[in-house]
Tab-separated table of C-alpha atoms in Angstrom:
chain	number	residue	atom	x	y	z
A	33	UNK	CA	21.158	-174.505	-120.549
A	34	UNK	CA	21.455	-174.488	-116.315
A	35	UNK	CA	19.647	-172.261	-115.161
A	36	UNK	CA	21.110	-168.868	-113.228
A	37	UNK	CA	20.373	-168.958	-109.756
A	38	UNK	CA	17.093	-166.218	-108.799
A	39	UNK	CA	18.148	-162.912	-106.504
A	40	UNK	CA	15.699	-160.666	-105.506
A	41	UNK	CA	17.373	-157.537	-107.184
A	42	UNK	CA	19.957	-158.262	-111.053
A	43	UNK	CA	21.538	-154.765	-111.466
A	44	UNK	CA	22.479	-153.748	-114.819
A	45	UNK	CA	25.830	-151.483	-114.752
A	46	UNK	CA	28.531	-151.238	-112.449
A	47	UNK	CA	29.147	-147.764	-112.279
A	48	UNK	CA	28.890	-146.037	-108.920
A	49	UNK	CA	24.971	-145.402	-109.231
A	50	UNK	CA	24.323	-149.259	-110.230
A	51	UNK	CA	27.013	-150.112	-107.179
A	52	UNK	CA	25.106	-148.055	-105.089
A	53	UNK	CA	21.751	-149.326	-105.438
A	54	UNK	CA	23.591	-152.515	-105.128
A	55	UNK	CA	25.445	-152.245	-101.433
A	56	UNK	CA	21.924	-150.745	-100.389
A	57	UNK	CA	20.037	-153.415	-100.951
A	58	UNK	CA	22.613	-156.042	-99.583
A	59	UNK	CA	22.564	-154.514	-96.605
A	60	UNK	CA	18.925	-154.479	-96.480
A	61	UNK	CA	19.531	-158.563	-96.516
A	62	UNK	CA	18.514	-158.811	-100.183
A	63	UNK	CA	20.342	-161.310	-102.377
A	64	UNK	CA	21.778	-158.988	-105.910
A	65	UNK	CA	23.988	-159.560	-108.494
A	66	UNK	CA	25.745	-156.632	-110.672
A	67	UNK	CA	26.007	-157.241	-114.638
A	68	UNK	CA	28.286	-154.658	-116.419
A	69	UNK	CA	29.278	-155.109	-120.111
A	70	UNK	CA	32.881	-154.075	-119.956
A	71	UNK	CA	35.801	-155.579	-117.859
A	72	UNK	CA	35.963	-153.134	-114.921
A	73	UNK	CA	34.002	-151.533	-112.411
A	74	UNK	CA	33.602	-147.550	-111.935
A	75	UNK	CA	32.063	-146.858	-114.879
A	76	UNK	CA	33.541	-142.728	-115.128
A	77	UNK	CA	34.913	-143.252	-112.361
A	78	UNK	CA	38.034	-144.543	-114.576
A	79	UNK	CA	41.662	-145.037	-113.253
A	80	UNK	CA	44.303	-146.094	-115.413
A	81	UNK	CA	48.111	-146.647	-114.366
A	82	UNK	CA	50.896	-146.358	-116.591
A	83	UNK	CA	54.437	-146.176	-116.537
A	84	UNK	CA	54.311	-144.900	-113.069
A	85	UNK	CA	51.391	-142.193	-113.491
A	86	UNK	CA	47.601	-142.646	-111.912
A	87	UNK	CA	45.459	-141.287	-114.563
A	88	UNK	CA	41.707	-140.283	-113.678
A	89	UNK	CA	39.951	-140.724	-116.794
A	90	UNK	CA	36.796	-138.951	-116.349
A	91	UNK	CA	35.635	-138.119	-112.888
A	92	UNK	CA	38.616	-136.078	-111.055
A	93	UNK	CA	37.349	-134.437	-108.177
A	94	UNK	CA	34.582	-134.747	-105.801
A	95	UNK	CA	33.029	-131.728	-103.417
A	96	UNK	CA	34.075	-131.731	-99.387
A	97	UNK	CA	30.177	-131.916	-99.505
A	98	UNK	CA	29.094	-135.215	-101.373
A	99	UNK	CA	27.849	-137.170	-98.211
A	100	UNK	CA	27.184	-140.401	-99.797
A	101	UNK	CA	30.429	-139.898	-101.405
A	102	UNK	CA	32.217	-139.544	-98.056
A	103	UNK	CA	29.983	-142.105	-96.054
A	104	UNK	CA	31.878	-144.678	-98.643
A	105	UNK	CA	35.006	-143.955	-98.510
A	106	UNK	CA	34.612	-143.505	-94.015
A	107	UNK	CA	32.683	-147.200	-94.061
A	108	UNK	CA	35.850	-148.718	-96.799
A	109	UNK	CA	38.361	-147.296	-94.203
A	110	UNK	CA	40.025	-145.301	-97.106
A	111	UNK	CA	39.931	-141.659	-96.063
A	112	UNK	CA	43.712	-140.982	-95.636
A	113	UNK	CA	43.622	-140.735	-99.320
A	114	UNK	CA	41.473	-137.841	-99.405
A	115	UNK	CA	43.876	-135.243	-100.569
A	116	UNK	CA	41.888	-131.255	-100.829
A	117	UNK	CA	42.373	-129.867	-103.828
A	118	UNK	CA	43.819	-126.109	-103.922
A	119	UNK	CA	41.776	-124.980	-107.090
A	120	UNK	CA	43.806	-122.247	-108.860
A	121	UNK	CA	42.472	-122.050	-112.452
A	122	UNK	CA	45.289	-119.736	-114.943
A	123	UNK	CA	42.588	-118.622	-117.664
A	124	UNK	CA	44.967	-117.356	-120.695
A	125	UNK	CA	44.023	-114.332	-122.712
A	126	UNK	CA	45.743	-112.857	-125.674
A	127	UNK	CA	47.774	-110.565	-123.154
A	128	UNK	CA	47.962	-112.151	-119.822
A	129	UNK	CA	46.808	-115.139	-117.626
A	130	UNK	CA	44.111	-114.248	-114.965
A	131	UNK	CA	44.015	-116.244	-111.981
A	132	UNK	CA	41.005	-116.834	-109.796
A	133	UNK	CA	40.765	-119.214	-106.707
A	134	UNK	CA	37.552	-120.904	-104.628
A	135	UNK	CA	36.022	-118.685	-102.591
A	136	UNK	CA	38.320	-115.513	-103.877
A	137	UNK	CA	35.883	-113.453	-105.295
A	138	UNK	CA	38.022	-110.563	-104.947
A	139	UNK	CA	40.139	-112.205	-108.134
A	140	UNK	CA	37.397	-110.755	-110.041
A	141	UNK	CA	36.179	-107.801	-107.403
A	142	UNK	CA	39.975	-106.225	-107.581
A	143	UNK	CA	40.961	-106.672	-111.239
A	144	UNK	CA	40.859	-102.873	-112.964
A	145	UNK	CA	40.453	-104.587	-116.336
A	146	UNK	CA	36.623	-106.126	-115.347
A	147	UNK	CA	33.509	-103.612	-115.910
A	148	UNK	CA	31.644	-102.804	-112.873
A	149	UNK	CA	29.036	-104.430	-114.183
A	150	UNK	CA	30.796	-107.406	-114.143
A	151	UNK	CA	31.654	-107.137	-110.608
A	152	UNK	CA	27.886	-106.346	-109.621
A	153	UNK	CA	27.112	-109.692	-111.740
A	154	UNK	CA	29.355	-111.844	-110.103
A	155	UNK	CA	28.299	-110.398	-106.650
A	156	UNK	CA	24.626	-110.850	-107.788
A	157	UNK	CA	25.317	-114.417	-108.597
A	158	UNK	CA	27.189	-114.981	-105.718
A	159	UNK	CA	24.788	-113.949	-103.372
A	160	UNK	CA	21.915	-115.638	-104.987
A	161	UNK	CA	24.297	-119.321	-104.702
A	162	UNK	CA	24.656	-118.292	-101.042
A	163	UNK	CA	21.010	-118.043	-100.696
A	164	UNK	CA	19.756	-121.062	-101.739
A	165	UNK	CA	23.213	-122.983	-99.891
A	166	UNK	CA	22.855	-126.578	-99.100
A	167	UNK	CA	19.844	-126.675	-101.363
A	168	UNK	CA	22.248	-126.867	-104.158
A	169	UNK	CA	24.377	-129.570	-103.045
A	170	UNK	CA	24.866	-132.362	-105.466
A	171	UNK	CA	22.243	-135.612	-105.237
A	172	UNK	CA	19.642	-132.805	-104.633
A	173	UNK	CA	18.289	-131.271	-107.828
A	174	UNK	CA	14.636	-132.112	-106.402
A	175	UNK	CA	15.250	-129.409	-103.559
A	176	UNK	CA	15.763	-126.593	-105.796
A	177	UNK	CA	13.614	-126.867	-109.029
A	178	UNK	CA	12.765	-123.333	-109.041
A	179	UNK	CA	15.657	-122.727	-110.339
A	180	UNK	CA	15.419	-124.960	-113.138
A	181	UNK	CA	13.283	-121.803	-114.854
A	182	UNK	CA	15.999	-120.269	-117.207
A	183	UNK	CA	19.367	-120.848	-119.689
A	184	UNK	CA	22.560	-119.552	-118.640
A	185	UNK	CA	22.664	-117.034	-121.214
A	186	UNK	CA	19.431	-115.991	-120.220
A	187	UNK	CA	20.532	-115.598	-116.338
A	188	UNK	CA	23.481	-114.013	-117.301
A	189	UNK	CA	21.551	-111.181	-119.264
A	190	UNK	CA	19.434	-110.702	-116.668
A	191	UNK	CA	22.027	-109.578	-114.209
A	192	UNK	CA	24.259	-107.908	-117.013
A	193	UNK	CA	26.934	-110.511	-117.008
A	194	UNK	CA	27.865	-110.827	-120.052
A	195	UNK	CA	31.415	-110.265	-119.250
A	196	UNK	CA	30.894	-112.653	-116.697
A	197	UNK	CA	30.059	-115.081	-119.026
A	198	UNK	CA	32.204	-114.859	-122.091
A	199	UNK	CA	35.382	-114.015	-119.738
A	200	UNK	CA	35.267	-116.434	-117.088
A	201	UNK	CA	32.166	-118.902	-116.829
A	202	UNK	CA	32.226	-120.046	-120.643
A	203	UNK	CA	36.112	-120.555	-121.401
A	204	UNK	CA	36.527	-122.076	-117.373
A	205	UNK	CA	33.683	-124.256	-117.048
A	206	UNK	CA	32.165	-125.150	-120.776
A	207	UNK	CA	34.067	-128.097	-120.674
A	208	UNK	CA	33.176	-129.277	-117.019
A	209	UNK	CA	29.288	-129.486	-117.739
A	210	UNK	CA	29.523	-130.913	-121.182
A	211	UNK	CA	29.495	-128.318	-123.440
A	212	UNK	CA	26.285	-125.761	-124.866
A	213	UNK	CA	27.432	-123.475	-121.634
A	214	UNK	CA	24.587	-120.759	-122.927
A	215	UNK	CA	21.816	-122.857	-123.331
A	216	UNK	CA	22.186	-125.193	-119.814
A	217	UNK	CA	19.889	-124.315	-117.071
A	218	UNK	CA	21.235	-121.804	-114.994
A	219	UNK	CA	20.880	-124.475	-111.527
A	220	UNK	CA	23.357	-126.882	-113.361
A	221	UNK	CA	26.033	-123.753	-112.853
A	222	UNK	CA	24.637	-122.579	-109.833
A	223	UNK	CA	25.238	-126.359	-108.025
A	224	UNK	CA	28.633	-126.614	-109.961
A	225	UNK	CA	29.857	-123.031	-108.621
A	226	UNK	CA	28.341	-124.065	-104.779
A	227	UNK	CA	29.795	-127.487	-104.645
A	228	UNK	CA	33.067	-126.802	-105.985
A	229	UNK	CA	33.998	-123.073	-106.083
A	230	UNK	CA	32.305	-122.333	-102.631
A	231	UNK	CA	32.629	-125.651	-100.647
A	232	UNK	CA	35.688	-127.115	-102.195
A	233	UNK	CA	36.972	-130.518	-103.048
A	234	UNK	CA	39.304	-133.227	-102.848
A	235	UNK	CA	40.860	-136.062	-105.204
A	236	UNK	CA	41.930	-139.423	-104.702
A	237	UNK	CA	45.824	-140.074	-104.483
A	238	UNK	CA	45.121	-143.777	-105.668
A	239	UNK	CA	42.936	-142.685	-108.032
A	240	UNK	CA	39.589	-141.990	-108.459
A	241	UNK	CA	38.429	-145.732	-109.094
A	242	UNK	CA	39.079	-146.843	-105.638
A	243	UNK	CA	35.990	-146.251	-104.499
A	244	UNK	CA	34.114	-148.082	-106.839
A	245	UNK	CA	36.619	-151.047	-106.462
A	246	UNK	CA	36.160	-150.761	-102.629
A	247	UNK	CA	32.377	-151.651	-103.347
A	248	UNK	CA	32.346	-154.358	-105.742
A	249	UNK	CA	34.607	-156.099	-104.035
A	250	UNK	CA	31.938	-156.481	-101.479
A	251	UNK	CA	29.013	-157.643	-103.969
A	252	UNK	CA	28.533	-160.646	-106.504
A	253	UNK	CA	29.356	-158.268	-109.834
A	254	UNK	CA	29.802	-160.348	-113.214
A	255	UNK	CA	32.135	-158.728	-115.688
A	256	UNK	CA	32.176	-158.944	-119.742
A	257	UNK	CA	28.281	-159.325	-119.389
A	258	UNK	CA	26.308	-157.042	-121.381
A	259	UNK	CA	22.702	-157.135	-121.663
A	260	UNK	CA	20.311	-157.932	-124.676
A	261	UNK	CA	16.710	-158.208	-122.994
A	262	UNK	CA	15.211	-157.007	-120.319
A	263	UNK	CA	11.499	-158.045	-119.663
A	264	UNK	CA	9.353	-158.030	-116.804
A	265	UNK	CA	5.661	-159.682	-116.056
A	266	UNK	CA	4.090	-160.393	-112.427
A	267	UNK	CA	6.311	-162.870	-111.860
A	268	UNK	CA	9.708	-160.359	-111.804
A	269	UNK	CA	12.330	-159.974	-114.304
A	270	UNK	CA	14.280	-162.123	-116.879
A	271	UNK	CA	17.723	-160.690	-118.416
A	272	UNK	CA	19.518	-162.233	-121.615
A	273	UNK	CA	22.769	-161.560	-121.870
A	274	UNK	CA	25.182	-161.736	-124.471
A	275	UNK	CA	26.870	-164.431	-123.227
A	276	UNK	CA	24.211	-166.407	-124.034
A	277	UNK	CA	23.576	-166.633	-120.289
A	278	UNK	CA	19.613	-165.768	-119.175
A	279	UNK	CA	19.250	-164.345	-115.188
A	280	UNK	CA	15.905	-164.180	-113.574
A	281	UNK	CA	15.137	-162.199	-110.732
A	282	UNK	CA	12.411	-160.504	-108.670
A	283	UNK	CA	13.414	-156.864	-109.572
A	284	UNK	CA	16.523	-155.100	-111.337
A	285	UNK	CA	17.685	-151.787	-111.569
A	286	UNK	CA	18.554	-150.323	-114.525
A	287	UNK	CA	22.288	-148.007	-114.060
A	288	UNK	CA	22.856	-147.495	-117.775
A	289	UNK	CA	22.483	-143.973	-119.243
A	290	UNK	CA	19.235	-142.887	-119.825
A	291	UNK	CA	19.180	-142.734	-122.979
A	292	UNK	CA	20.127	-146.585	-123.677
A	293	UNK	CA	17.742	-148.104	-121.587
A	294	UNK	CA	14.813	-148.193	-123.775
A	295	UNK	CA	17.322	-149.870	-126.124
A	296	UNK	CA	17.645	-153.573	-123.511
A	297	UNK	CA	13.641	-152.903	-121.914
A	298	UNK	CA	11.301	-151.736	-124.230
A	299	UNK	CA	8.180	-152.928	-122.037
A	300	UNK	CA	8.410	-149.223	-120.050
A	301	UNK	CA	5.503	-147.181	-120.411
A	302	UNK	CA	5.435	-144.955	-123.244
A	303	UNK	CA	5.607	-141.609	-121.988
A	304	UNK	CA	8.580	-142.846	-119.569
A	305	UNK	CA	10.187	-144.156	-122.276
A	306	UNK	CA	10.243	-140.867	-124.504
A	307	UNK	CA	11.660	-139.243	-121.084
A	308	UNK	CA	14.774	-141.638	-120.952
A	309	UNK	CA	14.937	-141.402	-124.936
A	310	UNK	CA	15.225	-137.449	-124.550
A	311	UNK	CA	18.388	-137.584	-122.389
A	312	UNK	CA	21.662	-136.340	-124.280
A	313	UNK	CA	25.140	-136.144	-123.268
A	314	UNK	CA	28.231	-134.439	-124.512
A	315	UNK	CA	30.583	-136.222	-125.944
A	316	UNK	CA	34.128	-136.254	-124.174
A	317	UNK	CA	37.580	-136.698	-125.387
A	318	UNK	CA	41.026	-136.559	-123.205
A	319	UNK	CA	44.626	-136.989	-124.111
A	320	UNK	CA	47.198	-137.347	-120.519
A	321	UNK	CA	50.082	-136.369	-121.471
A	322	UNK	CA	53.299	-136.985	-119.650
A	323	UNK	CA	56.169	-134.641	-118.483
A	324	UNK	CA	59.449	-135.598	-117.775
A	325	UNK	CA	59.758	-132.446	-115.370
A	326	UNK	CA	57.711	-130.594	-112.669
A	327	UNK	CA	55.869	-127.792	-114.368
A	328	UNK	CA	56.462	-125.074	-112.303
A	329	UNK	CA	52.882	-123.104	-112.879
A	330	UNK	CA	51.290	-123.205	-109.875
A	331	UNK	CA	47.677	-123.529	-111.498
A	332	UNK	CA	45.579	-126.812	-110.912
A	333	UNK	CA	43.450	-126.190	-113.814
A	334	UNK	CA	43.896	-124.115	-116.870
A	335	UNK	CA	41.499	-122.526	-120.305
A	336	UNK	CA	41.937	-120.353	-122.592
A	337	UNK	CA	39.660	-117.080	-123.547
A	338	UNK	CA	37.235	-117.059	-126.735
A	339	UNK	CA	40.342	-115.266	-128.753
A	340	UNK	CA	41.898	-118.958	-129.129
A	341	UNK	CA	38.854	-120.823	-130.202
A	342	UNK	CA	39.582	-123.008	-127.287
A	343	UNK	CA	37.301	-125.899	-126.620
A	344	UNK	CA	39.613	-127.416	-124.025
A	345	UNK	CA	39.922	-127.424	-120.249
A	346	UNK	CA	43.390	-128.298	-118.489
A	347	UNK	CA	44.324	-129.948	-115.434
A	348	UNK	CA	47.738	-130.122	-114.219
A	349	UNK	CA	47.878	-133.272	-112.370
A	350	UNK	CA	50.799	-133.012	-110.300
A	351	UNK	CA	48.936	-129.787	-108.651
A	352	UNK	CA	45.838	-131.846	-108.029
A	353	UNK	CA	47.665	-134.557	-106.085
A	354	UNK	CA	50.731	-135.255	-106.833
A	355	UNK	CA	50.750	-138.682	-105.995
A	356	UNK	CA	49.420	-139.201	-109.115
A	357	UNK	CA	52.671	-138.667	-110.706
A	358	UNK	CA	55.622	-140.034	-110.790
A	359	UNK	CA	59.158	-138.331	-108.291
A	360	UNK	CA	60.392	-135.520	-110.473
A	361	UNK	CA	57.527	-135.816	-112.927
A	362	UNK	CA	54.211	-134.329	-114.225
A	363	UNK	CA	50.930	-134.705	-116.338
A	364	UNK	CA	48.896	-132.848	-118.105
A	365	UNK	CA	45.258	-133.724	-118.316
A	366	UNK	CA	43.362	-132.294	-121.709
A	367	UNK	CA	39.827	-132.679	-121.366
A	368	UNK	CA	37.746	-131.678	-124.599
A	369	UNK	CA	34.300	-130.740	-125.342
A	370	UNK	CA	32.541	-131.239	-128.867
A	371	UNK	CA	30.907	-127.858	-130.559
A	372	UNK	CA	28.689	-127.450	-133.077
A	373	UNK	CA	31.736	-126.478	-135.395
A	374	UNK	CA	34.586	-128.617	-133.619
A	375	UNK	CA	34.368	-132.326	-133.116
A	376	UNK	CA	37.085	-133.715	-131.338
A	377	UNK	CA	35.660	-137.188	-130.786
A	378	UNK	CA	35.531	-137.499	-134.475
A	379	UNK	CA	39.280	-136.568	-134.308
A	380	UNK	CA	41.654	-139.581	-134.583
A	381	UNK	CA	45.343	-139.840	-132.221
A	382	UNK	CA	47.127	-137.797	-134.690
A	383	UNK	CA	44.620	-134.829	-134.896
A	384	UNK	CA	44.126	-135.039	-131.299
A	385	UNK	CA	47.824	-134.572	-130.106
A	386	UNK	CA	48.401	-131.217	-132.822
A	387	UNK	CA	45.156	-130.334	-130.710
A	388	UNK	CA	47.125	-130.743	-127.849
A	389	UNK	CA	50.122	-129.381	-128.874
A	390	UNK	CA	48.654	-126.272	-129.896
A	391	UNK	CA	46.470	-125.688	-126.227
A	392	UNK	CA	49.927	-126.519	-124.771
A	393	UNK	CA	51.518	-123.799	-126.675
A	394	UNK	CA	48.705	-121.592	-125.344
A	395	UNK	CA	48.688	-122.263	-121.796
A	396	UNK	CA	52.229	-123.604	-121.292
A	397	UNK	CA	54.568	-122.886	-123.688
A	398	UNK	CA	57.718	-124.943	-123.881
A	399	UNK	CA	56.324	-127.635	-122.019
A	400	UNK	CA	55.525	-129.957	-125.311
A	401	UNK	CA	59.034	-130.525	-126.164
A	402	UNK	CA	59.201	-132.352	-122.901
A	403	UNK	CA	56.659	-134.978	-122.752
A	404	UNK	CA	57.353	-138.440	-122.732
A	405	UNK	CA	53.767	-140.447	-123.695
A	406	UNK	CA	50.495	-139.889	-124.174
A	407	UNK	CA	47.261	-140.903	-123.145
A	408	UNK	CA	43.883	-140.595	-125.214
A	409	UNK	CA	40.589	-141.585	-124.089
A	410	UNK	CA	37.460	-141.337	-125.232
A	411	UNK	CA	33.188	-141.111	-123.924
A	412	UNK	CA	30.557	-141.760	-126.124
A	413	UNK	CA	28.289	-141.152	-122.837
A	414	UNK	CA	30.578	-138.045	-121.046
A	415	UNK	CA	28.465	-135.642	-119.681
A	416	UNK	CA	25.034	-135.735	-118.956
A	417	UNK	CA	23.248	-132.243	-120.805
A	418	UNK	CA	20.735	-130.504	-118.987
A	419	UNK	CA	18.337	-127.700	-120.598
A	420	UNK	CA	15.571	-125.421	-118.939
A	421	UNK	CA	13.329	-127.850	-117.446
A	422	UNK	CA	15.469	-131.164	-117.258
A	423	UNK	CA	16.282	-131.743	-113.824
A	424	UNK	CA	12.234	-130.549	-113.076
A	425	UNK	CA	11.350	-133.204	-115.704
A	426	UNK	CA	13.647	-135.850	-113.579
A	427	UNK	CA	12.544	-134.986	-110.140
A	428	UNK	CA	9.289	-135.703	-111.105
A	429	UNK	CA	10.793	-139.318	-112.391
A	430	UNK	CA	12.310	-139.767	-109.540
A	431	UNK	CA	9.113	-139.002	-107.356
A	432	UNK	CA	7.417	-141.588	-109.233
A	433	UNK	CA	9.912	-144.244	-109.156
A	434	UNK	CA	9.378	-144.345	-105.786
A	435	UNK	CA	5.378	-145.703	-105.525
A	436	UNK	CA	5.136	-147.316	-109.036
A	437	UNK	CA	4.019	-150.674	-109.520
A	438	UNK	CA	6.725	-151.880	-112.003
A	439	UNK	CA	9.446	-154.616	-110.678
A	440	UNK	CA	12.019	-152.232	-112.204
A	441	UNK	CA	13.939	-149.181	-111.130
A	442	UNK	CA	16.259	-146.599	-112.790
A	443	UNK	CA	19.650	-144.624	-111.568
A	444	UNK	CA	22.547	-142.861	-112.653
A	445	UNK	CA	23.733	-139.106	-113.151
A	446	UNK	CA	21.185	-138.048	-115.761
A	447	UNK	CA	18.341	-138.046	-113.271
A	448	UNK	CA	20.361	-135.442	-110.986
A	449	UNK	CA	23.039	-133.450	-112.514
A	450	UNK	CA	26.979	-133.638	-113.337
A	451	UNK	CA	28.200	-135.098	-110.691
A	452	UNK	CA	29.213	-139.111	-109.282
A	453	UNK	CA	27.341	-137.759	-106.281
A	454	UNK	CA	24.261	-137.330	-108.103
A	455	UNK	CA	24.495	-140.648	-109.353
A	456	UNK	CA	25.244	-142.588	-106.231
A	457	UNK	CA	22.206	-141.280	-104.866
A	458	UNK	CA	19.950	-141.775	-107.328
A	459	UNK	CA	21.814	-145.660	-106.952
A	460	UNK	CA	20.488	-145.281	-102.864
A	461	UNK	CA	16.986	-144.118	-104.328
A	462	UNK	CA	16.655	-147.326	-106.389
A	463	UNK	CA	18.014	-149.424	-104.282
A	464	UNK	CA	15.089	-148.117	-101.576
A	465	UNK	CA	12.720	-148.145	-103.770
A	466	UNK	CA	13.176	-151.821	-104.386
A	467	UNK	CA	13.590	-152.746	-100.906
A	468	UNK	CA	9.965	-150.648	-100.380
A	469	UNK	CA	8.217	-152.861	-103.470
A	470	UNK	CA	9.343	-156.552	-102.257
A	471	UNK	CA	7.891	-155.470	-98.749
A	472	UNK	CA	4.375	-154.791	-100.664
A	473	UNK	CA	4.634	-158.645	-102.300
């Protein structure tokens, strides 16, 4: 068998961290090649067209904030499709829909039917997100560790926000951070309330896989090549892939999620290897579903309270840019989380759409009777789950990453938070930290 050609860096995964660490160390001069198993590029950063519609699969909005994010799409020339995102989220209750808006904390300050307590709560938690401000912008969970010290619930108890919590954080943003809401560190809330709620954010009106695309189409990336071996020795790095093809290399980069790598490399040192194999993620499921008419609720996302049993958050696509849709038409976006006593990955297309049919009847009733197709999709690897102590436990990683001896580095999401901007950086880090290591050879 011929041979692969050497490069100095083989990244494994093509999703935005593994692109990332990729473009960096091109520009650095370096000669890299990108391997990803499946037959696109983006990873979460999914679009899918059909019938007219631009359907974001998993990632759907990123914050005005995400610098690497928007130093991409500035460099690719592609910022007139920026579109802000007015976030309006309709939470439905057994009696009425509550409304609350970014940076309106009066929607919960002015509402008679929310305790005081409540309202001290939210100010409490407010204040204290305020405090700590850029600190808590996505990409840098190693800033603000301190605040990796407690659960949710436990936060939430401490300032008397119960309320707070059943009412508004767990049915609105359970979904968004994977699921287990109670028992997440409180910093994974406090970065998602700063980066969206507070600073805002925009969508993509081509889609949310642009970016990615923008990239690769830059770099040497190999398609429909997944990985079986990874090892490593003084003399750099040999990869077998399923193909049946072998690529050497000095380094690679590892941009798979953290708690597959030890499955391809299984040279890593022991107690690095138990940190990857600790990593979890909640499982997500989706079903787009089209409407042959403009729904006229003006929300841009949409939940329902504890009352319903809902494990579902909504996004009303036409609302969040409405390019995505086609003239005269809408979407609606259900986005799932699994619970201990509700699986909805397990479910198949039939179960899924009465799912659907019934959160429809919920939030927008009428609106079932006029949809047109629908659109399931499903991720084994959805959202990254961080407890008490996680993104501590990573920033440490991370720190070491940078001055070990290995020919070998590691990126995505997990090692920051719930965000793409997380994982780009982490892609940067790598791709630095590579750079840095063939300068010592």
């Amino acid at each position: 068998m011929k041979q692969q050609p050497n490069y100095d860096c083989i990244i494994i995964g093509a999703g935005i961290a593994g692109l990332g660490a990729a473009l960096t160390m091109q520009d650095a001069g370096l000669k890299v090649c990108v391997l990803e198993a499946s037959d696109k590029v983006g990873g979460r950063m999914a679009t899918e067209h059909k019938n007219g519609y631009i359907i974001d699969t998993g990632v759907t909005l990123f914050g005005n904030e995400y610098k690497n994010m928007n130093a991409v799409i500035d460099r690719f020339g592609i910022g007139q499709h920026k579109v802000p995102v007015n976030f309006a989220y309709g939470l439905k209750e057994p009696k009425q829909t509550i409304k609350f808006r970014a940076k309106k904390f009066e929607d919960i300050f002015l509402r008679r039917d929310f305790k005081l307590s409540t309202k001290v709560a939210t100010a409490r938690m407010g204040l204290k997100v305020l405090a700590n401000g850029s600190r808590l912008k996505h990409g840098q969970s190693p800033k603000c560790t301190d605040l990796d010290d407690m659960t949710v619930e436990e936060y939430m108890k401490k300032i008397n926000g119960d309320e707070l919590m059943d009412r508004v954080l767990t049915p609105g943003l359970a979904s968004v951070i994977g699921g287990n809401m109670e028992k997440s560190s409180r910093l994974i809330i406090m970065q998602t309330f700063y980066n969206v709620f507070i600073r805002g954010a925009y969508a993509m009106d081509e889609g949310v896989n642009m970016i990615p695309a923008k990239i690769a189409a830059q770099l040497n990336v190999e398609l429909k090549c997944g990985i079986d071996k990874v090892t490593y020795n003084g003399g750099g790095v040999t990869i077998a892939a399923n193909n049946g093809k072998s690529y050497t290399a000095k380094t690679a980069v590892i941009a798979i999620p953290g708690n597959r790598v030890t499955n391809i490399c299984n040279q890593l040192p022991q107690a690095i290897a138990a940190t990857l194999n600790n990593t979890r993620y909640g499982k997500m499921t989706n079903m787009h579903i089209a409407v042959d008419k403009v729904i006229p609720e003006k929300y841009t996302f949409m939940g329902a309270s504890k009352a319903f049993d809902a494990t579902y958050e909504i996004e009303m696509e036409r609302n969040r840019c409405a390019n995505l849709c086609p003239q005269g038409k809408d979407m609606i976006s259900v986005f799932w989380r699994d619970t201990d006593n509700k699986k909805m990955s397990a479910k198949d297309e039939a179960a899924l759409t009465t799912e659907a049919d019934n959160a429809m009847d919920t939030c927008l009733p009428g609106i079932k009777e006029q949809t047109s197709f629908r659109h399931s999709v499903k991720w084994e690897d959805g959202i990254a789950h961080f407890p008490v102590g996680r993104l501590t436990e990573m920033a440490r990683l991370r720190e070491t990453m940078k001055t070990w001896e290995l020919p070998l580095q590691l990126c995505g999401d997990y090692l920051d938070g719930i965000s793409s901007e997380g994982a780009l950086q982490t892609g940067i880090e790598a791709g630095n930290n590579i750079i840095n290591y063939l300068k010592k050879q």
